């Protein structure tokens, strides 16, 4: 499912992340990612193998097929883009706190 909010330009903030969760981005993690993305006003795209999806759509994120080891690019654009990008990168780096109690 391809969904492009806007044409991606060089001015958009980007970060490369890697899925470190053993079971990839399963439905619960997709929900966390979308919940986190929706805290921000910026447009958020997630790219995998040149496919871009809306980072604020549970259906799009769940259908991305981000397995363990997948390399993704987070692309953000908007008034709170720095905060959004930092927050999402930390979420991936923490492994979505999976395994923490």
PDB file of N, CA, C and O in Angstrom, residues 20-79:
ATOM      1  N   UNK A  20      14.925  -3.588  15.795  1.00  0.00           N
ATOM      2  CA  UNK A  20      15.709  -4.489  16.645  1.00  0.00           C
ATOM      3  C   UNK A  20      14.826  -5.482  17.397  1.00  0.00           C
ATOM      4  O   UNK A  20      15.346  -6.305  18.136  1.00  0.00           O
ATOM      5  N   UNK A  21      13.529  -5.381  17.177  1.00  0.00           N
ATOM      6  CA  UNK A  21      12.608  -6.285  17.864  1.00  0.00           C
ATOM      7  C   UNK A  21      12.589  -7.630  17.149  1.00  0.00           C
ATOM      8  O   UNK A  21      12.438  -7.695  15.925  1.00  0.00           O
ATOM      9  N   UNK A  22      12.743  -8.685  17.912  1.00  0.00           N
ATOM     10  CA  UNK A  22      12.831 -10.037  17.360  1.00  0.00           C
ATOM     11  C   UNK A  22      11.662 -10.386  16.448  1.00  0.00           C
ATOM     12  O   UNK A  22      11.834 -11.062  15.429  1.00  0.00           O
ATOM     13  N   UNK A  23      10.477  -9.923  16.792  1.00  0.00           N
ATOM     14  CA  UNK A  23       9.284 -10.238  15.992  1.00  0.00           C
ATOM     15  C   UNK A  23       8.897  -9.105  15.044  1.00  0.00           C
ATOM     16  O   UNK A  23       7.773  -9.088  14.530  1.00  0.00           O
ATOM     17  N   UNK A  24       9.798  -8.170  14.831  1.00  0.00           N
ATOM     18  CA  UNK A  24       9.515  -7.069  13.915  1.00  0.00           C
ATOM     19  C   UNK A  24       8.461  -6.136  14.477  1.00  0.00           C
ATOM     20  O   UNK A  24       8.146  -6.163  15.665  1.00  0.00           O
ATOM     21  N   UNK A  25       7.925  -5.298  13.604  1.00  0.00           N
ATOM     22  CA  UNK A  25       6.887  -4.351  14.019  1.00  0.00           C
ATOM     23  C   UNK A  25       5.543  -5.053  13.885  1.00  0.00           C
ATOM     24  O   UNK A  25       4.863  -4.985  12.861  1.00  0.00           O
ATOM     25  N   UNK A  26       5.175  -5.755  14.951  1.00  0.00           N
ATOM     26  CA  UNK A  26       3.880  -6.450  14.956  1.00  0.00           C
ATOM     27  C   UNK A  26       2.782  -5.449  15.324  1.00  0.00           C
ATOM     28  O   UNK A  26       3.051  -4.258  15.535  1.00  0.00           O
ATOM     29  N   UNK A  27       1.570  -5.929  15.409  1.00  0.00           N
ATOM     30  CA  UNK A  27       0.419  -5.041  15.549  1.00  0.00           C
ATOM     31  C   UNK A  27       0.496  -4.136  16.786  1.00  0.00           C
ATOM     32  O   UNK A  27       0.195  -2.944  16.706  1.00  0.00           O
ATOM     33  N   UNK A  28       0.916  -4.682  17.927  1.00  0.00           N
ATOM     34  CA  UNK A  28       0.980  -3.839  19.129  1.00  0.00           C
ATOM     35  C   UNK A  28       2.013  -2.721  18.953  1.00  0.00           C
ATOM     36  O   UNK A  28       1.763  -1.570  19.296  1.00  0.00           O
ATOM     37  N   UNK A  29       3.158  -3.059  18.370  1.00  0.00           N
ATOM     38  CA  UNK A  29       4.184  -2.033  18.162  1.00  0.00           C
ATOM     39  C   UNK A  29       3.748  -1.025  17.101  1.00  0.00           C
ATOM     40  O   UNK A  29       4.041   0.164  17.212  1.00  0.00           O
ATOM     41  N   UNK A  30       3.038  -1.508  16.098  1.00  0.00           N
ATOM     42  CA  UNK A  30       2.503  -0.586  15.080  1.00  0.00           C
ATOM     43  C   UNK A  30       1.576   0.421  15.748  1.00  0.00           C
ATOM     44  O   UNK A  30       1.607   1.616  15.440  1.00  0.00           O
ATOM     45  N   UNK A  31       0.768  -0.067  16.692  1.00  0.00           N
ATOM     46  CA  UNK A  31      -0.131   0.824  17.429  1.00  0.00           C
ATOM     47  C   UNK A  31       0.638   1.853  18.239  1.00  0.00           C
ATOM     48  O   UNK A  31       0.261   3.022  18.287  1.00  0.00           O
ATOM     49  N   UNK A  32       1.726   1.424  18.875  1.00  0.00           N
ATOM     50  CA  UNK A  32       2.552   2.365  19.642  1.00  0.00           C
ATOM     51  C   UNK A  32       3.188   3.406  18.735  1.00  0.00           C
ATOM     52  O   UNK A  32       3.267   4.585  19.062  1.00  0.00           O
ATOM     53  N   UNK A  33       3.654   2.954  17.587  1.00  0.00           N
ATOM     54  CA  UNK A  33       4.278   3.877  16.638  1.00  0.00           C
ATOM     55  C   UNK A  33       3.275   4.923  16.159  1.00  0.00           C
ATOM     56  O   UNK A  33       3.561   6.122  16.122  1.00  0.00           O
ATOM     57  N   UNK A  34       2.079   4.477  15.825  1.00  0.00           N
ATOM     58  CA  UNK A  34       1.042   5.402  15.353  1.00  0.00           C
ATOM     59  C   UNK A  34       0.616   6.345  16.476  1.00  0.00           C
ATOM     60  O   UNK A  34       0.461   7.550  16.260  1.00  0.00           O
ATOM     61  N   UNK A  35       0.457   5.804  17.673  1.00  0.00           N
ATOM     62  CA  UNK A  35       0.080   6.646  18.823  1.00  0.00           C
ATOM     63  C   UNK A  35       1.130   7.729  19.049  1.00  0.00           C
ATOM     64  O   UNK A  35       0.794   8.895  19.249  1.00  0.00           O
ATOM     65  N   UNK A  36       2.390   7.350  18.990  1.00  0.00           N
ATOM     66  CA  UNK A  36       3.469   8.306  19.163  1.00  0.00           C
ATOM     67  C   UNK A  36       3.468   9.327  18.025  1.00  0.00           C
ATOM     68  O   UNK A  36       3.619  10.526  18.254  1.00  0.00           O
ATOM     69  N   UNK A  37       3.292   8.863  16.805  1.00  0.00           N
ATOM     70  CA  UNK A  37       3.308   9.772  15.640  1.00  0.00           C
ATOM     71  C   UNK A  37       2.184  10.799  15.716  1.00  0.00           C
ATOM     72  O   UNK A  37       2.358  11.952  15.326  1.00  0.00           O
ATOM     73  N   UNK A  38       1.037  10.361  16.226  1.00  0.00           N
ATOM     74  CA  UNK A  38      -0.115  11.255  16.278  1.00  0.00           C
ATOM     75  C   UNK A  38      -0.022  12.305  17.385  1.00  0.00           C
ATOM     76  O   UNK A  38      -0.882  13.181  17.468  1.00  0.00           O
ATOM     77  N   UNK A  39       1.012  12.252  18.199  1.00  0.00           N
ATOM     78  CA  UNK A  39       1.235  13.302  19.196  1.00  0.00           C
ATOM     79  C   UNK A  39       1.742  14.580  18.542  1.00  0.00           C
ATOM     80  O   UNK A  39       1.739  15.635  19.153  1.00  0.00           O
ATOM     81  N   UNK A  40       2.180  14.457  17.310  1.00  0.00           N
ATOM     82  CA  UNK A  40       2.818  15.585  16.624  1.00  0.00           C
ATOM     83  C   UNK A  40       1.979  16.063  15.450  1.00  0.00           C
ATOM     84  O   UNK A  40       1.253  15.298  14.838  1.00  0.00           O
ATOM     85  N   UNK A  41       2.138  17.354  15.147  1.00  0.00           N
ATOM     86  CA  UNK A  41       1.397  17.948  14.028  1.00  0.00           C
ATOM     87  C   UNK A  41       2.084  17.699  12.692  1.00  0.00           C
ATOM     88  O   UNK A  41       1.446  17.794  11.647  1.00  0.00           O
ATOM     89  N   UNK A  42       3.360  17.394  12.727  1.00  0.00           N
ATOM     90  CA  UNK A  42       4.116  17.185  11.484  1.00  0.00           C
ATOM     91  C   UNK A  42       3.609  15.982  10.707  1.00  0.00           C
ATOM     92  O   UNK A  42       3.071  15.033  11.286  1.00  0.00           O
ATOM     93  N   UNK A  43       3.784  16.039   9.411  1.00  0.00           N
ATOM     94  CA  UNK A  43       3.533  14.870   8.564  1.00  0.00           C
ATOM     95  C   UNK A  43       4.661  13.876   8.800  1.00  0.00           C
ATOM     96  O   UNK A  43       5.825  14.269   8.906  1.00  0.00           O
ATOM     97  N   UNK A  44       4.328  12.599   8.888  1.00  0.00           N
ATOM     98  CA  UNK A  44       5.326  11.571   9.159  1.00  0.00           C
ATOM     99  C   UNK A  44       5.180  10.441   8.149  1.00  0.00           C
ATOM    100  O   UNK A  44       4.105   9.848   8.013  1.00  0.00           O
ATOM    101  N   UNK A  45       6.256  10.188   7.437  1.00  0.00           N
ATOM    102  CA  UNK A  45       6.310   9.074   6.492  1.00  0.00           C
ATOM    103  C   UNK A  45       7.327   8.068   6.992  1.00  0.00           C
ATOM    104  O   UNK A  45       8.327   8.447   7.598  1.00  0.00           O
ATOM    105  N   UNK A  46       7.083   6.816   6.705  1.00  0.00           N
ATOM    106  CA  UNK A  46       8.068   5.782   6.989  1.00  0.00           C
ATOM    107  C   UNK A  46       8.344   5.068   5.676  1.00  0.00           C
ATOM    108  O   UNK A  46       7.413   4.656   4.974  1.00  0.00           O
ATOM    109  N   UNK A  47       9.620   4.947   5.358  1.00  0.00           N
ATOM    110  CA  UNK A  47      10.033   4.376   4.075  1.00  0.00           C
ATOM    111  C   UNK A  47      10.779   3.071   4.293  1.00  0.00           C
ATOM    112  O   UNK A  47      11.656   2.982   5.144  1.00  0.00           O
ATOM    113  N   UNK A  48      10.393   2.075   3.513  1.00  0.00           N
ATOM    114  CA  UNK A  48      11.101   0.786   3.505  1.00  0.00           C
ATOM    115  C   UNK A  48      11.240   0.361   2.048  1.00  0.00           C
ATOM    116  O   UNK A  48      10.231   0.233   1.337  1.00  0.00           O
ATOM    117  N   UNK A  49      12.441   0.171   1.616  1.00  0.00           N
ATOM    118  CA  UNK A  49      12.690  -0.266   0.232  1.00  0.00           C
ATOM    119  C   UNK A  49      11.950   0.608  -0.776  1.00  0.00           C
ATOM    120  O   UNK A  49      11.275   0.109  -1.670  1.00  0.00           O
ATOM    121  N   UNK A  50      12.053   1.904  -0.625  1.00  0.00           N
ATOM    122  CA  UNK A  50      11.442   2.905  -1.516  1.00  0.00           C
ATOM    123  C   UNK A  50       9.927   2.983  -1.414  1.00  0.00           C
ATOM    124  O   UNK A  50       9.299   3.766  -2.106  1.00  0.00           O
ATOM    125  N   UNK A  51       9.311   2.175  -0.562  1.00  0.00           N
ATOM    126  CA  UNK A  51       7.867   2.274  -0.328  1.00  0.00           C
ATOM    127  C   UNK A  51       7.646   3.206   0.846  1.00  0.00           C
ATOM    128  O   UNK A  51       8.248   3.026   1.905  1.00  0.00           O
ATOM    129  N   UNK A  52       6.803   4.210   0.664  1.00  0.00           N
ATOM    130  CA  UNK A  52       6.525   5.165   1.732  1.00  0.00           C
ATOM    131  C   UNK A  52       5.099   4.991   2.208  1.00  0.00           C
ATOM    132  O   UNK A  52       4.177   4.854   1.407  1.00  0.00           O
ATOM    133  N   UNK A  53       4.962   5.007   3.526  1.00  0.00           N
ATOM    134  CA  UNK A  53       3.620   4.888   4.100  1.00  0.00           C
ATOM    135  C   UNK A  53       3.402   6.017   5.099  1.00  0.00           C
ATOM    136  O   UNK A  53       4.343   6.625   5.597  1.00  0.00           O
ATOM    137  N   UNK A  54       2.148   6.263   5.406  1.00  0.00           N
ATOM    138  CA  UNK A  54       1.763   7.270   6.385  1.00  0.00           C
ATOM    139  C   UNK A  54       2.044   6.722   7.782  1.00  0.00           C
ATOM    140  O   UNK A  54       1.450   5.724   8.179  1.00  0.00           O
ATOM    141  N   UNK A  55       2.932   7.368   8.513  1.00  0.00           N
ATOM    142  CA  UNK A  55       3.292   6.917   9.848  1.00  0.00           C
ATOM    143  C   UNK A  55       2.212   7.132  10.891  1.00  0.00           C
ATOM    144  O   UNK A  55       2.359   6.731  12.027  1.00  0.00           O
ATOM    145  N   UNK A  56       1.109   7.756  10.506  1.00  0.00           N
ATOM    146  CA  UNK A  56       0.005   8.004  11.438  1.00  0.00           C
ATOM    147  C   UNK A  56      -1.177   7.093  11.168  1.00  0.00           C
ATOM    148  O   UNK A  56      -2.240   7.265  11.750  1.00  0.00           O
ATOM    149  N   UNK A  57      -1.011   6.121  10.292  1.00  0.00           N
ATOM    150  CA  UNK A  57      -2.096   5.194   9.929  1.00  0.00           C
ATOM    151  C   UNK A  57      -1.755   3.781  10.386  1.00  0.00           C
ATOM    152  O   UNK A  57      -0.759   3.206   9.944  1.00  0.00           O
ATOM    153  N   UNK A  58      -2.572   3.221  11.249  1.00  0.00           N
ATOM    154  CA  UNK A  58      -2.322   1.874  11.752  1.00  0.00           C
ATOM    155  C   UNK A  58      -2.335   0.854  10.618  1.00  0.00           C
ATOM    156  O   UNK A  58      -1.511  -0.070  10.606  1.00  0.00           O
ATOM    157  N   UNK A  59      -3.222   1.000   9.674  1.00  0.00           N
ATOM    158  CA  UNK A  59      -3.273   0.053   8.554  1.00  0.00           C
ATOM    159  C   UNK A  59      -1.992   0.119   7.725  1.00  0.00           C
ATOM    160  O   UNK A  59      -1.447  -0.908   7.313  1.00  0.00           O
ATOM    161  N   UNK A  60      -1.508   1.318   7.491  1.00  0.00           N
ATOM    162  CA  UNK A  60      -0.286   1.476   6.705  1.00  0.00           C
ATOM    163  C   UNK A  60       0.921   0.906   7.439  1.00  0.00           C
ATOM    164  O   UNK A  60       1.714   0.168   6.859  1.00  0.00           O
ATOM    165  N   UNK A  61       1.044   1.228   8.716  1.00  0.00           N
ATOM    166  CA  UNK A  61       2.207   0.754   9.476  1.00  0.00           C
ATOM    167  C   UNK A  61       2.161  -0.767   9.621  1.00  0.00           C
ATOM    168  O   UNK A  61       3.170  -1.450   9.447  1.00  0.00           O
ATOM    169  N   UNK A  62       0.979  -1.307   9.903  1.00  0.00           N
ATOM    170  CA  UNK A  62       0.856  -2.757  10.069  1.00  0.00           C
ATOM    171  C   UNK A  62       1.153  -3.507   8.770  1.00  0.00           C
ATOM    172  O   UNK A  62       1.663  -4.624   8.795  1.00  0.00           O
ATOM    173  N   UNK A  63       0.858  -2.894   7.654  1.00  0.00           N
ATOM    174  CA  UNK A  63       1.073  -3.563   6.365  1.00  0.00           C
ATOM    175  C   UNK A  63       2.487  -3.343   5.809  1.00  0.00           C
ATOM    176  O   UNK A  63       2.831  -3.900   4.774  1.00  0.00           O
ATOM    177  N   UNK A  64       3.294  -2.580   6.515  1.00  0.00           N
ATOM    178  CA  UNK A  64       4.649  -2.281   6.039  1.00  0.00           C
ATOM    179  C   UNK A  64       5.529  -3.524   5.977  1.00  0.00           C
ATOM    180  O   UNK A  64       6.415  -3.627   5.142  1.00  0.00           O
ATOM    181  N   UNK A  65       5.273  -4.471   6.863  1.00  0.00           N
ATOM    182  CA  UNK A  65       6.075  -5.697   6.856  1.00  0.00           C
ATOM    183  C   UNK A  65       7.495  -5.454   7.338  1.00  0.00           C
ATOM    184  O   UNK A  65       8.442  -5.976   6.759  1.00  0.00           O
ATOM    185  N   UNK A  66       7.635  -4.665   8.398  1.00  0.00           N
ATOM    186  CA  UNK A  66       8.952  -4.361   8.943  1.00  0.00           C
ATOM    187  C   UNK A  66       9.368  -5.485   9.892  1.00  0.00           C
ATOM    188  O   UNK A  66       8.954  -5.535  11.042  1.00  0.00           O
ATOM    189  N   UNK A  67      10.197  -6.378   9.409  1.00  0.00           N
ATOM    190  CA  UNK A  67      10.669  -7.521  10.183  1.00  0.00           C
ATOM    191  C   UNK A  67      11.943  -7.159  10.930  1.00  0.00           C
ATOM    192  O   UNK A  67      12.539  -6.107  10.688  1.00  0.00           O
ATOM    193  N   UNK A  68      12.372  -8.078  11.786  1.00  0.00           N
ATOM    194  CA  UNK A  68      13.634  -7.883  12.514  1.00  0.00           C
ATOM    195  C   UNK A  68      14.749  -7.571  11.515  1.00  0.00           C
ATOM    196  O   UNK A  68      14.881  -8.267  10.500  1.00  0.00           O
ATOM    197  N   UNK A  69      15.507  -6.541  11.797  1.00  0.00           N
ATOM    198  CA  UNK A  69      16.624  -6.168  10.940  1.00  0.00           C
ATOM    199  C   UNK A  69      16.263  -5.240   9.793  1.00  0.00           C
ATOM    200  O   UNK A  69      17.154  -4.769   9.089  1.00  0.00           O
ATOM    201  N   UNK A  70      14.977  -4.981   9.600  1.00  0.00           N
ATOM    202  CA  UNK A  70      14.577  -4.062   8.524  1.00  0.00           C
ATOM    203  C   UNK A  70      15.162  -2.681   8.770  1.00  0.00           C
ATOM    204  O   UNK A  70      15.176  -2.194   9.894  1.00  0.00           O
ATOM    205  N   UNK A  71      15.632  -2.075   7.708  1.00  0.00           N
ATOM    206  CA  UNK A  71      16.130  -0.706   7.807  1.00  0.00           C
ATOM    207  C   UNK A  71      15.075   0.225   7.235  1.00  0.00           C
ATOM    208  O   UNK A  71      14.626   0.042   6.103  1.00  0.00           O
ATOM    209  N   UNK A  72      14.681   1.184   8.042  1.00  0.00           N
ATOM    210  CA  UNK A  72      13.610   2.104   7.677  1.00  0.00           C
ATOM    211  C   UNK A  72      14.133   3.531   7.706  1.00  0.00           C
ATOM    212  O   UNK A  72      15.080   3.842   8.424  1.00  0.00           O
ATOM    213  N   UNK A  73      13.474   4.389   6.949  1.00  0.00           N
ATOM    214  CA  UNK A  73      13.760   5.817   7.008  1.00  0.00           C
ATOM    215  C   UNK A  73      12.513   6.522   7.506  1.00  0.00           C
ATOM    216  O   UNK A  73      11.428   6.324   6.966  1.00  0.00           O
ATOM    217  N   UNK A  74      12.688   7.302   8.546  1.00  0.00           N
ATOM    218  CA  UNK A  74      11.590   8.134   9.052  1.00  0.00           C
ATOM    219  C   UNK A  74      11.760   9.508   8.436  1.00  0.00           C
ATOM    220  O   UNK A  74      12.839  10.096   8.498  1.00  0.00           O
ATOM    221  N   UNK A  75      10.708  10.014   7.836  1.00  0.00           N
ATOM    222  CA  UNK A  75      10.747  11.319   7.178  1.00  0.00           C
ATOM    223  C   UNK A  75       9.653  12.179   7.801  1.00  0.00           C
ATOM    224  O   UNK A  75       8.489  11.765   7.830  1.00  0.00           O
ATOM    225  N   UNK A  76      10.034  13.343   8.305  1.00  0.00           N
ATOM    226  CA  UNK A  76       9.042  14.211   8.940  1.00  0.00           C
ATOM    227  C   UNK A  76       9.115  15.610   8.348  1.00  0.00           C
ATOM    228  O   UNK A  76      10.157  16.055   7.882  1.00  0.00           O
ATOM    229  N   UNK A  77       7.984  16.283   8.378  1.00  0.00           N
ATOM    230  CA  UNK A  77       7.906  17.647   7.873  1.00  0.00           C
ATOM    231  C   UNK A  77       6.807  18.383   8.621  1.00  0.00           C
ATOM    232  O   UNK A  77       5.669  17.928   8.664  1.00  0.00           O
ATOM    233  N   UNK A  78       7.188  19.485   9.235  1.00  0.00           N
ATOM    234  CA  UNK A  78       6.167  20.272   9.920  1.00  0.00           C
ATOM    235  C   UNK A  78       6.761  21.091  11.050  1.00  0.00           C
ATOM    236  O   UNK A  78       7.964  21.094  11.281  1.00  0.00           O
ATOM    237  N   UNK A  79       5.880  21.755  11.752  1.00  0.00           N
ATOM    238  CA  UNK A  79       6.322  22.702  12.779  1.00  0.00           C
ATOM    239  C   UNK A  79       7.030  22.050  13.959  1.00  0.00           C
ATOM    240  O   UNK A  79       7.826  22.698  14.624  1.00  0.00           O
TER     241      UNK A  79
END
